[in-house]
PDB file of C-alpha atoms in Angstrom:
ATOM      1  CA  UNK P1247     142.899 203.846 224.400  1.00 85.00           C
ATOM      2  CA  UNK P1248     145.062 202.306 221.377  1.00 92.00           C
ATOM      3  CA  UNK P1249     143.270 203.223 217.963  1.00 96.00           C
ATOM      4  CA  UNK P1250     144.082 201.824 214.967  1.00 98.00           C
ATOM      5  CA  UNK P1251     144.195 202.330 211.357  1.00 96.00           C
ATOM      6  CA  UNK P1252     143.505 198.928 209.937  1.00 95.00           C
ATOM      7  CA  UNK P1253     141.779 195.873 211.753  1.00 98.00           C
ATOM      8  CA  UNK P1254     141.823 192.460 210.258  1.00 98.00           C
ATOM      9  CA  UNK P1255     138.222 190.433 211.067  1.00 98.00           C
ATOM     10  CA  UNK P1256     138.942 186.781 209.735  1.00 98.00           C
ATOM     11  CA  UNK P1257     135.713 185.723 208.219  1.00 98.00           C
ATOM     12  CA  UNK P1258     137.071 182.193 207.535  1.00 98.00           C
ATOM     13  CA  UNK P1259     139.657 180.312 207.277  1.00 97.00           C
ATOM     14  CA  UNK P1260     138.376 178.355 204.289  1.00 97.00           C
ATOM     15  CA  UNK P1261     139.502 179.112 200.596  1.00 97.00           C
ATOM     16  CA  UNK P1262     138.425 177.701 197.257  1.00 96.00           C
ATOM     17  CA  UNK P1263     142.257 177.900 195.856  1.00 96.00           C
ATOM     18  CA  UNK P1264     145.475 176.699 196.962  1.00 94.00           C
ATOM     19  CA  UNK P1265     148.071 178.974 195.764  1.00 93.00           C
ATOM     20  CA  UNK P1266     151.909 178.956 195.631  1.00 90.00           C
ATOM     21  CA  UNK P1267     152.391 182.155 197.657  1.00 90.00           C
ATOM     22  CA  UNK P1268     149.965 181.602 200.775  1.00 91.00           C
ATOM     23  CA  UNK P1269     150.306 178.316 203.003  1.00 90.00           C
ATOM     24  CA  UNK P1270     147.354 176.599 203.235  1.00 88.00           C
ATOM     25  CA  UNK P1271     146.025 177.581 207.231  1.00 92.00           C
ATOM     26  CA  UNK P1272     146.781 174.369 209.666  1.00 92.00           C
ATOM     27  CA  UNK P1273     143.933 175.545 211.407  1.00 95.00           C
ATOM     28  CA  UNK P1274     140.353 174.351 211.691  1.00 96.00           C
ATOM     29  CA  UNK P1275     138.344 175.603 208.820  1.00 96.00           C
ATOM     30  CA  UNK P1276     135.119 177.726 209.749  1.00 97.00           C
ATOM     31  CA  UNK P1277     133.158 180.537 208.960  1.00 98.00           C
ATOM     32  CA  UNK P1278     132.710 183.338 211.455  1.00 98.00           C
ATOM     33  CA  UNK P1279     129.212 182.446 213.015  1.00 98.00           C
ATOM     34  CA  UNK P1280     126.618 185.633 213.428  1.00 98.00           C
ATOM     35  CA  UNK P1281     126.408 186.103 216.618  1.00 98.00           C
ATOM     36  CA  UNK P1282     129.928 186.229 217.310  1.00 98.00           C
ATOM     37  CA  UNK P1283     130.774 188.731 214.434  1.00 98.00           C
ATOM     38  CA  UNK P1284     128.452 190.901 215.959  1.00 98.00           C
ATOM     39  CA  UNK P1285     130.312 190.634 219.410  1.00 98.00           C
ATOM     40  CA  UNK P1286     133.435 191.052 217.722  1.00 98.00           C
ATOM     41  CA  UNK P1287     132.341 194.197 216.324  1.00 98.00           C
ATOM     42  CA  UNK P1288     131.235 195.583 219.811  1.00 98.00           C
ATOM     43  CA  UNK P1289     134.708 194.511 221.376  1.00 98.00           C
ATOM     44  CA  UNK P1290     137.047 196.361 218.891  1.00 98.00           C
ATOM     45  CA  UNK P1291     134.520 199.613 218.304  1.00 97.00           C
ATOM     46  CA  UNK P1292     136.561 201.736 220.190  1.00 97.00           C
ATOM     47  CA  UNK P1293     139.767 201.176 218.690  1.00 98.00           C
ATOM     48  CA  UNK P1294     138.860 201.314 214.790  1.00 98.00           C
ATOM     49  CA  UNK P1295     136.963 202.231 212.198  1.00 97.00           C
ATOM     50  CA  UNK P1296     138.048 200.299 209.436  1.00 97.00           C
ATOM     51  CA  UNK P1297     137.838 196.789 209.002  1.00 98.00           C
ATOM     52  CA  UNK P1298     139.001 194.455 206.419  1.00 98.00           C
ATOM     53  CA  UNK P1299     137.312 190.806 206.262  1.00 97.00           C
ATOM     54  CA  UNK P1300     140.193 188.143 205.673  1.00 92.00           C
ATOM     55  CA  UNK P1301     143.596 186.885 207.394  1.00 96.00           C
ATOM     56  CA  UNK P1302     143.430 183.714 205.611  1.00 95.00           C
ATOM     57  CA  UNK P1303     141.091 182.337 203.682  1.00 97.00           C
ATOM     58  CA  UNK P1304     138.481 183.893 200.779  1.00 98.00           C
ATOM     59  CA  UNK P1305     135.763 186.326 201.898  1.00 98.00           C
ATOM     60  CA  UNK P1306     133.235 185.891 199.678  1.00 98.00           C
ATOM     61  CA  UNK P1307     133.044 182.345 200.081  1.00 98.00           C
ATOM     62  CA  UNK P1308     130.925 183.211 203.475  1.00 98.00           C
ATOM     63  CA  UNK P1309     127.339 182.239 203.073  1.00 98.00           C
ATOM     64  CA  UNK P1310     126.284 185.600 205.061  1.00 98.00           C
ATOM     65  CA  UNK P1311     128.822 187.983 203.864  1.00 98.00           C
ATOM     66  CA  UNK P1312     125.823 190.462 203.289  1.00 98.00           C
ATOM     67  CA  UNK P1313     124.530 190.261 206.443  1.00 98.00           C
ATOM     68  CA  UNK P1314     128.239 190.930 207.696  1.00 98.00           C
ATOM     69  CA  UNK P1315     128.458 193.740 206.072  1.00 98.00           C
ATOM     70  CA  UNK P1316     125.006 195.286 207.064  1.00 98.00           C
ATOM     71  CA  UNK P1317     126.120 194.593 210.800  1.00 98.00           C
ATOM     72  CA  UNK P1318     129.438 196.821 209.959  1.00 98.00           C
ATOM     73  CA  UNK P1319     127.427 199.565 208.569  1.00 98.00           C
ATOM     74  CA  UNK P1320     124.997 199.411 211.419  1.00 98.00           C
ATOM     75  CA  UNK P1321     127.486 199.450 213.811  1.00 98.00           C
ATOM     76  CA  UNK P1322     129.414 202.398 211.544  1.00 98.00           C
ATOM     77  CA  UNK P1323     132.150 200.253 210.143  1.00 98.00           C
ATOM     78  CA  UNK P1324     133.891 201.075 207.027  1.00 98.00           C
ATOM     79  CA  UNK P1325     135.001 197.862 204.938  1.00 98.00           C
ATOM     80  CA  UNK P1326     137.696 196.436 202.747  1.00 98.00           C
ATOM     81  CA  UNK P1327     138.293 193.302 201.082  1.00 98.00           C
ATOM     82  CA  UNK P1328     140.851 191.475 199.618  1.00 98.00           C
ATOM     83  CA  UNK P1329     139.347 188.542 197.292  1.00 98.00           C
ATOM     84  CA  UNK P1330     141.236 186.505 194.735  1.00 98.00           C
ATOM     85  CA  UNK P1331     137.875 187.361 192.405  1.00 98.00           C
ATOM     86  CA  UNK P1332     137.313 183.485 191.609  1.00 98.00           C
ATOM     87  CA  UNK P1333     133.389 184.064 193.142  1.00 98.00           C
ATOM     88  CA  UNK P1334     133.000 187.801 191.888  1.00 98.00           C
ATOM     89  CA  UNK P1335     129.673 186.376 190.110  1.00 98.00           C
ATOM     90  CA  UNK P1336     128.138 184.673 192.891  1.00 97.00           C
ATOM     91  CA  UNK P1337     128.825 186.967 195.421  1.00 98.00           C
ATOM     92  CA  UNK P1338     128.014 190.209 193.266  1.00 98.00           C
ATOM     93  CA  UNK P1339     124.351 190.292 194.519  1.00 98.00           C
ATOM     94  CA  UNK P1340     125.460 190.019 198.018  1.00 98.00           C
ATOM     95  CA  UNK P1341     128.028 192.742 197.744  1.00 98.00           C
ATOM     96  CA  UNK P1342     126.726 195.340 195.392  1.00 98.00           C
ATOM     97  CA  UNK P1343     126.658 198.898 196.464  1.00 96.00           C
ATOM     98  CA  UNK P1344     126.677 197.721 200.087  1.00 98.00           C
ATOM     99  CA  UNK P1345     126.876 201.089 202.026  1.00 98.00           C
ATOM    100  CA  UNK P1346     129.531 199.510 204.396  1.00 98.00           C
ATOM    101  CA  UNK P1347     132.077 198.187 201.603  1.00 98.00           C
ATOM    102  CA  UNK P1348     135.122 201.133 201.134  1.00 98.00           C
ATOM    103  CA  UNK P1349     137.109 199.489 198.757  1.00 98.00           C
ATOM    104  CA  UNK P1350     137.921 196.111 197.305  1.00 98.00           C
ATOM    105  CA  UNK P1351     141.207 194.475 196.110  1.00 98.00           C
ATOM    106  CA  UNK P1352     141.438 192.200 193.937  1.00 98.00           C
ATOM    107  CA  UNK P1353     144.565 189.875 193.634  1.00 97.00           C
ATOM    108  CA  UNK P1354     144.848 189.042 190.786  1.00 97.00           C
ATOM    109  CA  UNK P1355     148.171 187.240 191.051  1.00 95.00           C
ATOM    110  CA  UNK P1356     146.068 184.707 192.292  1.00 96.00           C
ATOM    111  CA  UNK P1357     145.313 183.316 189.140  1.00 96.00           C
ATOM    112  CA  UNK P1358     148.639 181.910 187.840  1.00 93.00           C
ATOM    113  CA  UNK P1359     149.417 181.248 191.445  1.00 93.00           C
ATOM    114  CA  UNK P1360     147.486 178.510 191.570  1.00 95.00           C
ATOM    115  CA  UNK P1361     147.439 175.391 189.697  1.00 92.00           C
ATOM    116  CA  UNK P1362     144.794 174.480 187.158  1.00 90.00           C
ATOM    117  CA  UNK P1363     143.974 177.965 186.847  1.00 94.00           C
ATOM    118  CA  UNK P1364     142.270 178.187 183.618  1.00 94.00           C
ATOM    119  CA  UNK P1365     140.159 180.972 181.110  1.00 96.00           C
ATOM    120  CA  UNK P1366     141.868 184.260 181.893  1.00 97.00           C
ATOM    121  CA  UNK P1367     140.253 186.206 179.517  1.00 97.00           C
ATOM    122  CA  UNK P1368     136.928 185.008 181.644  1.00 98.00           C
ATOM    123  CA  UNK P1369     138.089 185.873 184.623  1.00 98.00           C
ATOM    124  CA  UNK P1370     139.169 189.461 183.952  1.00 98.00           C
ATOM    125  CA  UNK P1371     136.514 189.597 182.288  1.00 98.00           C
ATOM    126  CA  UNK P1372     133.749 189.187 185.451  1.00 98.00           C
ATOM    127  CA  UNK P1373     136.037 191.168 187.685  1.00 98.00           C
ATOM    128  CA  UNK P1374     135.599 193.967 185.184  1.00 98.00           C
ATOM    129  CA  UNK P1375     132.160 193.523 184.674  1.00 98.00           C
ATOM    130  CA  UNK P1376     131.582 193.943 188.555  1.00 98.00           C
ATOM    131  CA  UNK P1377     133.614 197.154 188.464  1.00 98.00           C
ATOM    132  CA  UNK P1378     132.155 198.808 186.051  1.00 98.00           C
ATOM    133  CA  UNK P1379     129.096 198.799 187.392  1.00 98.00           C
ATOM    134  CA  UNK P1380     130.358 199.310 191.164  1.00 98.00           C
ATOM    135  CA  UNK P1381     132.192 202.421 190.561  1.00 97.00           C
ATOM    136  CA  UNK P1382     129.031 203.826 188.262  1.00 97.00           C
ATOM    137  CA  UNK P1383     126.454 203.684 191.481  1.00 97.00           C
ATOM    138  CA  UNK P1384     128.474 203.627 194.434  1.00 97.00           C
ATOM    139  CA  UNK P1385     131.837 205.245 195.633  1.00 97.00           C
ATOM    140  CA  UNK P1386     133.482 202.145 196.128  1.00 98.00           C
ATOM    141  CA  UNK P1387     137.619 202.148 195.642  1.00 98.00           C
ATOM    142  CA  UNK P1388     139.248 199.202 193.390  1.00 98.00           C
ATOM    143  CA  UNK P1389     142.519 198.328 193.435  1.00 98.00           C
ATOM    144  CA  UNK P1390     144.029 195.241 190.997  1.00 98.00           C
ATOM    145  CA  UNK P1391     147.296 193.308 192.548  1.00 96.00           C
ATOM    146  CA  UNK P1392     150.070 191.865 190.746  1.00 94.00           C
ATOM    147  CA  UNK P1393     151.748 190.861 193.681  1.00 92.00           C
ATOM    148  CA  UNK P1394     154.244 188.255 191.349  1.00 90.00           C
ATOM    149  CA  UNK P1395     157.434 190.279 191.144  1.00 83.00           C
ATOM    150  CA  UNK P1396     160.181 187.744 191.582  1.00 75.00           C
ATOM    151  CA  UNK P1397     163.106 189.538 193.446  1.00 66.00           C
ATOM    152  CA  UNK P1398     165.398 189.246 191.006  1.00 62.00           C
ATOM    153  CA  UNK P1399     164.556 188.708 187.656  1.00 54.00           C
ATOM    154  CA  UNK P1400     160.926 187.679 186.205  1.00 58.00           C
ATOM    155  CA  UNK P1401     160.917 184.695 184.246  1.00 67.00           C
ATOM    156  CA  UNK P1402     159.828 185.202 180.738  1.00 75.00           C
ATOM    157  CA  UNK P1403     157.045 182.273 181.867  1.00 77.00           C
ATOM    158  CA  UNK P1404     155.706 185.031 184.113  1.00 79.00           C
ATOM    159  CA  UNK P1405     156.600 188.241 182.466  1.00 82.00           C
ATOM    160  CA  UNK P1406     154.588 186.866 179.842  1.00 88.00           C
ATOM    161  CA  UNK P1407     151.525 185.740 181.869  1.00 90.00           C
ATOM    162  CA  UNK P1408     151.255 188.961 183.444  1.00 92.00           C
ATOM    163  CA  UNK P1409     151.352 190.474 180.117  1.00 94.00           C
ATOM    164  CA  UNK P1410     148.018 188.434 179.309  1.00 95.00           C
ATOM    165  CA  UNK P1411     146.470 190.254 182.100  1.00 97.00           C
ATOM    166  CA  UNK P1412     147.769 193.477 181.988  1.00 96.00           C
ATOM    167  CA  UNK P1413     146.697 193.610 178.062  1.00 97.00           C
ATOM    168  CA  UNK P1414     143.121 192.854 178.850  1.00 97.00           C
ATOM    169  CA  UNK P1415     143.617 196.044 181.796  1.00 98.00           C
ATOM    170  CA  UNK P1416     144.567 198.262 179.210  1.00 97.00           C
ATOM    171  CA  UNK P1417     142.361 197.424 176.451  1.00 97.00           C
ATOM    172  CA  UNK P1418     139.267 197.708 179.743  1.00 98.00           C
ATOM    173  CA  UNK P1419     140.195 201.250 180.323  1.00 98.00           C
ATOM    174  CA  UNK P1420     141.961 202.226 176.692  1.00 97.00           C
ATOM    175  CA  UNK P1421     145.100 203.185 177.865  1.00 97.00           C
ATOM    176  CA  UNK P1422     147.604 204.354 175.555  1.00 95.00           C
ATOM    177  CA  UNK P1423     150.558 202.869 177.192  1.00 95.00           C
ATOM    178  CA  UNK P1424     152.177 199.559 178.974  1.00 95.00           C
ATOM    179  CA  UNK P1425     151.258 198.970 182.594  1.00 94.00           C
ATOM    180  CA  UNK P1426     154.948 197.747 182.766  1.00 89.00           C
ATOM    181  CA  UNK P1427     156.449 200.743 181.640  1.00 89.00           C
ATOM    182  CA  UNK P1428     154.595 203.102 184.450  1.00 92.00           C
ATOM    183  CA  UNK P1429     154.557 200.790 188.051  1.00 91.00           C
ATOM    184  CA  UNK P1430     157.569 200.101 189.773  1.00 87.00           C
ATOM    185  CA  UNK P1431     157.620 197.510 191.910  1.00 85.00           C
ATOM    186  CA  UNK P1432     155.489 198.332 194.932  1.00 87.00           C
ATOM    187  CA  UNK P1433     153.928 201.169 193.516  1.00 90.00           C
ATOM    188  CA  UNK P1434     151.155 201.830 191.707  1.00 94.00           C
ATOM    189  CA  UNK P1435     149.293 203.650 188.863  1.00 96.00           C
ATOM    190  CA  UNK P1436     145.845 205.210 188.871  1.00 97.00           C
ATOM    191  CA  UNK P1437     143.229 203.833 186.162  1.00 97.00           C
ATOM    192  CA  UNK P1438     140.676 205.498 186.548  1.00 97.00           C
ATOM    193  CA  UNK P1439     138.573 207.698 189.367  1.00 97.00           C
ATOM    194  CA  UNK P1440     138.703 205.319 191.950  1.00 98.00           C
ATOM    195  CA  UNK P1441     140.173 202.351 190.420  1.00 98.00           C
ATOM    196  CA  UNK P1442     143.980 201.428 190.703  1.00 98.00           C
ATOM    197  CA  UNK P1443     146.765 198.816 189.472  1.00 97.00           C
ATOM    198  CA  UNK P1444     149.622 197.912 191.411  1.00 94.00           C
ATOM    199  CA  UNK P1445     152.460 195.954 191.762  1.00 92.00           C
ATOM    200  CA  UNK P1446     154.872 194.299 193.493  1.00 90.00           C
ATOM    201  CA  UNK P1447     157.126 191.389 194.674  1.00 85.00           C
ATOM    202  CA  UNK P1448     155.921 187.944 196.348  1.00 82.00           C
ATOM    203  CA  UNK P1449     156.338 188.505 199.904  1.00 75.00           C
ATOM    204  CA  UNK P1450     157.173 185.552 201.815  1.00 80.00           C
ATOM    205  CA  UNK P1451     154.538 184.793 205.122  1.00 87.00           C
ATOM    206  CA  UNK P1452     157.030 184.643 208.355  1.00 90.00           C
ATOM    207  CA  UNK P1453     157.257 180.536 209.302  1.00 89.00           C
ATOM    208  CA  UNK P1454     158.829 179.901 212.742  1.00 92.00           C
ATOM    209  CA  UNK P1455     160.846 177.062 210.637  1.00 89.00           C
ATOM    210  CA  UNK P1456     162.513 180.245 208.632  1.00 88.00           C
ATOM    211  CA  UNK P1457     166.256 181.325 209.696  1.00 87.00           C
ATOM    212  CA  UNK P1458     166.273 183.547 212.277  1.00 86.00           C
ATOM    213  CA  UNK P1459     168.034 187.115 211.965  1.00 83.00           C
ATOM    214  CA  UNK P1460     169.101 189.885 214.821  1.00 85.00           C
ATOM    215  CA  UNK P1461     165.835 191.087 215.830  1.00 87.00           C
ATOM    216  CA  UNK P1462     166.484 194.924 214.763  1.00 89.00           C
ATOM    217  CA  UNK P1463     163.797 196.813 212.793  1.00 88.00           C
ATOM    218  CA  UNK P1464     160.396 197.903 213.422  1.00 91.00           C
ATOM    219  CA  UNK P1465     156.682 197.352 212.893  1.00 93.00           C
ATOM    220  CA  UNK P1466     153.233 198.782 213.288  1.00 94.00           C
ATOM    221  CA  UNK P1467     151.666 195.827 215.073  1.00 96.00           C
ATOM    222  CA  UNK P1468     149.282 196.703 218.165  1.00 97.00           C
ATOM    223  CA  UNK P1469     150.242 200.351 216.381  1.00 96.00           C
ATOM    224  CA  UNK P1470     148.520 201.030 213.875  1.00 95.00           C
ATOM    225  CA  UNK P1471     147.073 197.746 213.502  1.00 96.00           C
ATOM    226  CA  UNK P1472     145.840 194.430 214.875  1.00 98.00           C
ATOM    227  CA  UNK P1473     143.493 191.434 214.223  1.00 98.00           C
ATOM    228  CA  UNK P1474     141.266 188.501 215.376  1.00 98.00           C
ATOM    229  CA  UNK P1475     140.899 185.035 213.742  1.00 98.00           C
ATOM    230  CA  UNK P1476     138.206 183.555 212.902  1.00 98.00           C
ATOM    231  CA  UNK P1477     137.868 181.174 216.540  1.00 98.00           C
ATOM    232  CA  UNK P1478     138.290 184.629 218.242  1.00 98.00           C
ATOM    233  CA  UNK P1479     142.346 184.745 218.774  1.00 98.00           C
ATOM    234  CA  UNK P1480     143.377 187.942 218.680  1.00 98.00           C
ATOM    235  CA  UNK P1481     146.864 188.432 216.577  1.00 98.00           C
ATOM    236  CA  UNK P1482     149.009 191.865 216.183  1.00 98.00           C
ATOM    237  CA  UNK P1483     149.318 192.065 212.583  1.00 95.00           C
ATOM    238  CA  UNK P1484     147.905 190.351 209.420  1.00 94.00           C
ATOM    239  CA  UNK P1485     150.707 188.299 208.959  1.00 94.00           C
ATOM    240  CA  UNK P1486     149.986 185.901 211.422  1.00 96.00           C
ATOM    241  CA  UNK P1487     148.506 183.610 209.769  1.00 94.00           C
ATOM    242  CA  UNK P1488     148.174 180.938 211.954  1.00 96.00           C
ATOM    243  CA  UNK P1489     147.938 182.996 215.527  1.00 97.00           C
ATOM    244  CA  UNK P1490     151.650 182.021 216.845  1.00 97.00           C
ATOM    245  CA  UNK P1491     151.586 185.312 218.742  1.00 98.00           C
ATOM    246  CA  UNK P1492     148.520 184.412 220.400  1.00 98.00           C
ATOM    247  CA  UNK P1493     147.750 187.296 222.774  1.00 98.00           C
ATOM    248  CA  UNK P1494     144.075 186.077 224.054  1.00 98.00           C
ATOM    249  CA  UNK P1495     140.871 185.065 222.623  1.00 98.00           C
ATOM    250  CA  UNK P1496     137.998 187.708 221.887  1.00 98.00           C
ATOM    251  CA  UNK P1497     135.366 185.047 223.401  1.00 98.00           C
ATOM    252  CA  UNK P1498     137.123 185.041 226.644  1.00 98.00           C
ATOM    253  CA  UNK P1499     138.508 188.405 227.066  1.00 98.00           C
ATOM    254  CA  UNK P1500     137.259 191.707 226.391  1.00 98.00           C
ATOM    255  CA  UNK P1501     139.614 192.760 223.520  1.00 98.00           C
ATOM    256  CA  UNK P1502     140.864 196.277 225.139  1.00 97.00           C
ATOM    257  CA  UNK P1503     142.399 194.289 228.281  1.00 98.00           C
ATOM    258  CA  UNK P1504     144.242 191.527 225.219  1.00 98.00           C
ATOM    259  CA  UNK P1505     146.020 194.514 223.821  1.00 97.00           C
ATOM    260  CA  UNK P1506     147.020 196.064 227.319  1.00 97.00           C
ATOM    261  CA  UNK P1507     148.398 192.651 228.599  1.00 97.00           C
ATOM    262  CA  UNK P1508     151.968 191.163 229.141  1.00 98.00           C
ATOM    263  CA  UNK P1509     152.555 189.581 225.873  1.00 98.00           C
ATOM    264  CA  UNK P1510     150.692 192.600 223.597  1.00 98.00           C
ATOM    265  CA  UNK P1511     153.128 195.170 225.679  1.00 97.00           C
ATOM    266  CA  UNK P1512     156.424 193.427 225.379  1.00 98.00           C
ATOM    267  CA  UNK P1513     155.818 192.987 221.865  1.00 97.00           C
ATOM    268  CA  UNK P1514     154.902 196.956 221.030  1.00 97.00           C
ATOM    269  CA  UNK P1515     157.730 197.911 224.099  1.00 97.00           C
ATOM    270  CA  UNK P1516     159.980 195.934 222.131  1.00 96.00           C
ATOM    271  CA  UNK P1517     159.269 197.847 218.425  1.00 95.00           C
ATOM    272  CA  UNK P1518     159.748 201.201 220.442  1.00 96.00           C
ATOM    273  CA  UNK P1519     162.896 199.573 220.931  1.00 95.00           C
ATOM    274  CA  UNK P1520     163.635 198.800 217.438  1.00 93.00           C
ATOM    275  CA  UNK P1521     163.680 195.261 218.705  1.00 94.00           C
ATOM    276  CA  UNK P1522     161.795 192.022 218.203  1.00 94.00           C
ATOM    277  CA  UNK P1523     160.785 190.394 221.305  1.00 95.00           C
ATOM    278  CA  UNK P1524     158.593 187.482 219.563  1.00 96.00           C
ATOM    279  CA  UNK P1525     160.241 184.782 217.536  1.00 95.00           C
ATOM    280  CA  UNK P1526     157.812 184.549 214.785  1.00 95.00           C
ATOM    281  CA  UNK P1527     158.706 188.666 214.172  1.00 94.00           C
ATOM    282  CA  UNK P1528     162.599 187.644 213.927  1.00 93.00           C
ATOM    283  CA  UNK P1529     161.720 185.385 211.166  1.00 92.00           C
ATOM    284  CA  UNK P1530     159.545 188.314 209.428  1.00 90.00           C
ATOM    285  CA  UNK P1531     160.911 190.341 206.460  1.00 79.00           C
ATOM    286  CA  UNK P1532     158.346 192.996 206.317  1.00 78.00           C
ATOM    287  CA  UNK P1533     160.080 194.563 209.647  1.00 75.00           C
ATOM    288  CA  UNK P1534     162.958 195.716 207.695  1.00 68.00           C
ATOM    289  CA  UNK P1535     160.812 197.795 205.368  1.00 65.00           C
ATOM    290  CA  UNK P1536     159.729 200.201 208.163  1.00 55.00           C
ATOM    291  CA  UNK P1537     163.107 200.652 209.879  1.00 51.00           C
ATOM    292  CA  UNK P1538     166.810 199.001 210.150  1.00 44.00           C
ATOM    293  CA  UNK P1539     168.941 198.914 212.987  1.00 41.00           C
ATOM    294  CA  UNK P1540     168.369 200.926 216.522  1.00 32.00           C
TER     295      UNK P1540
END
């Protein structure tokens, strides 16, 4: 029976900013009802123990997100989330020293990602204040993303930006030194116990309308990692965003005969292979970071 490491439950679809970086989803926006997270959790049980609530769209913008995660813990789910932090303050009550919630990361490369964006210094500012109390009565893990690196060279518009943000970081945990001087791109640096920066470039989301390449390299979809969209489709890795590799839906299929079917083993056949059977994974640059030509 395939286990894996990380499995992505799309609570929605929905979120309350449109950034430069993500695509807004073509799909239809909804919530994850009840009911069916609770089935969802029964069908991928076997296979994982870690769950992380988003594909698309903002997690704590679900109405129910507590009762989601007191169904994970029941069930003995650990949880991660990745939230822009836009709704830290209405969603702290909800969250708070929840017994299922591992870590949570904040991106907060959201903020000058989208348009209109506006009081930095107040937005830091309630991420922080969630923090500090999180990490004093729980042993919950936080990690802050800069995820704004332009591949080449960072304008001074956005050099300077992140600066703003970074400054308030330092000042938060009195650090003696510049963030910038410490984190290369795609690494990291520790804060604090349990709480982490890191940083790296804007990664581009695989579109079927990008250029096509050879098809050599390798990934750890239906490896060490898989998901299900909010209607139920089940996806191979959290990068597809809009279920092109559609391998089933959860609501039809029990989820350990999706993963053993035609299209789920050509596709993990294919990695072993150093090869890309799908289009959507030709058109995906994260496969060259885990391995280059066969």
């Amino acid at each position: 029976m395939k286990k894996f490491k990380k499995f992505y439950i799309e609570t929605t679809s929905i979120c309350n900013l449109a950034c430069s970086f993500c695509p807004p989803t073509e799909r239809k926006a909804q919530f994850i009802k009840v009911d069916d997270f609770e089935k969802v959790l029964d069908e991928v049980k076997p296979h994982t123990d870690y769950i992380y609530f988003h594909v698309k769209g903002e997690p704590l913008l679900h109405p129910k997100i507590d009762t989601l995660l007191d169904l994970s813990h029941d069930k003995g789910f650990k949880v991660n989330i990745t939230t822009n932090g836009t709704l830290i303050r209405k969603a702290w009550p909800k969250i708070i020293n929840k017994p299922a919630l591992r870590q949570i990361n904040f991106s907060l490369h959201s903020f000058d990602g989208h348009e209109g964006s506006s009081d930095r210094e107040g937005y830091i500012e309630s991420i922080l204040a969630f923090v500090r109390e999180a990490v004093s009565t729980s042993d919950l893990i936080v990690s802050f993303r800069l995820w704004n690196l332009d591949k080449n060279n960072e304008t001074n518009l956005q050099r300077s930006r992140n600066r703003a943000t970074l400054e308030l970081i330092e000042q938060e945990f009195g650090l003696d030194y510049s963030i910038e001087e410490r984190v290369v791109p795609g690494g990291g640096i520790k804060l604090a116990e349990r709480i982490y920066l890191n940083q790296d470039h804007e990664f581009d989301w695989p579109d079927l309308r990008a250029e096509e390449d050879d098809g050599h390299g390798f990934c750890h979809a239906l490896r060490n990692q898989a998901g299900i969209l909010v209607d139920g489709t089940v996806i191979p890795c959290c990068l597809d965003g809009e279920g092109v590799i559609n391998l089933g839906n959860v609501y039809e299929t029990p989820f350990s005969e999706i993963i053993e079917g035609e299209r789920a083993n050509r596709l993990y056949d294919g990695f072993s292979r150093r090869m890309a059977v799908e289009e959507l994974c030709r058109k995906c640059g994260y496969r060259k970071r885990f391995g280059g030509k066969s």
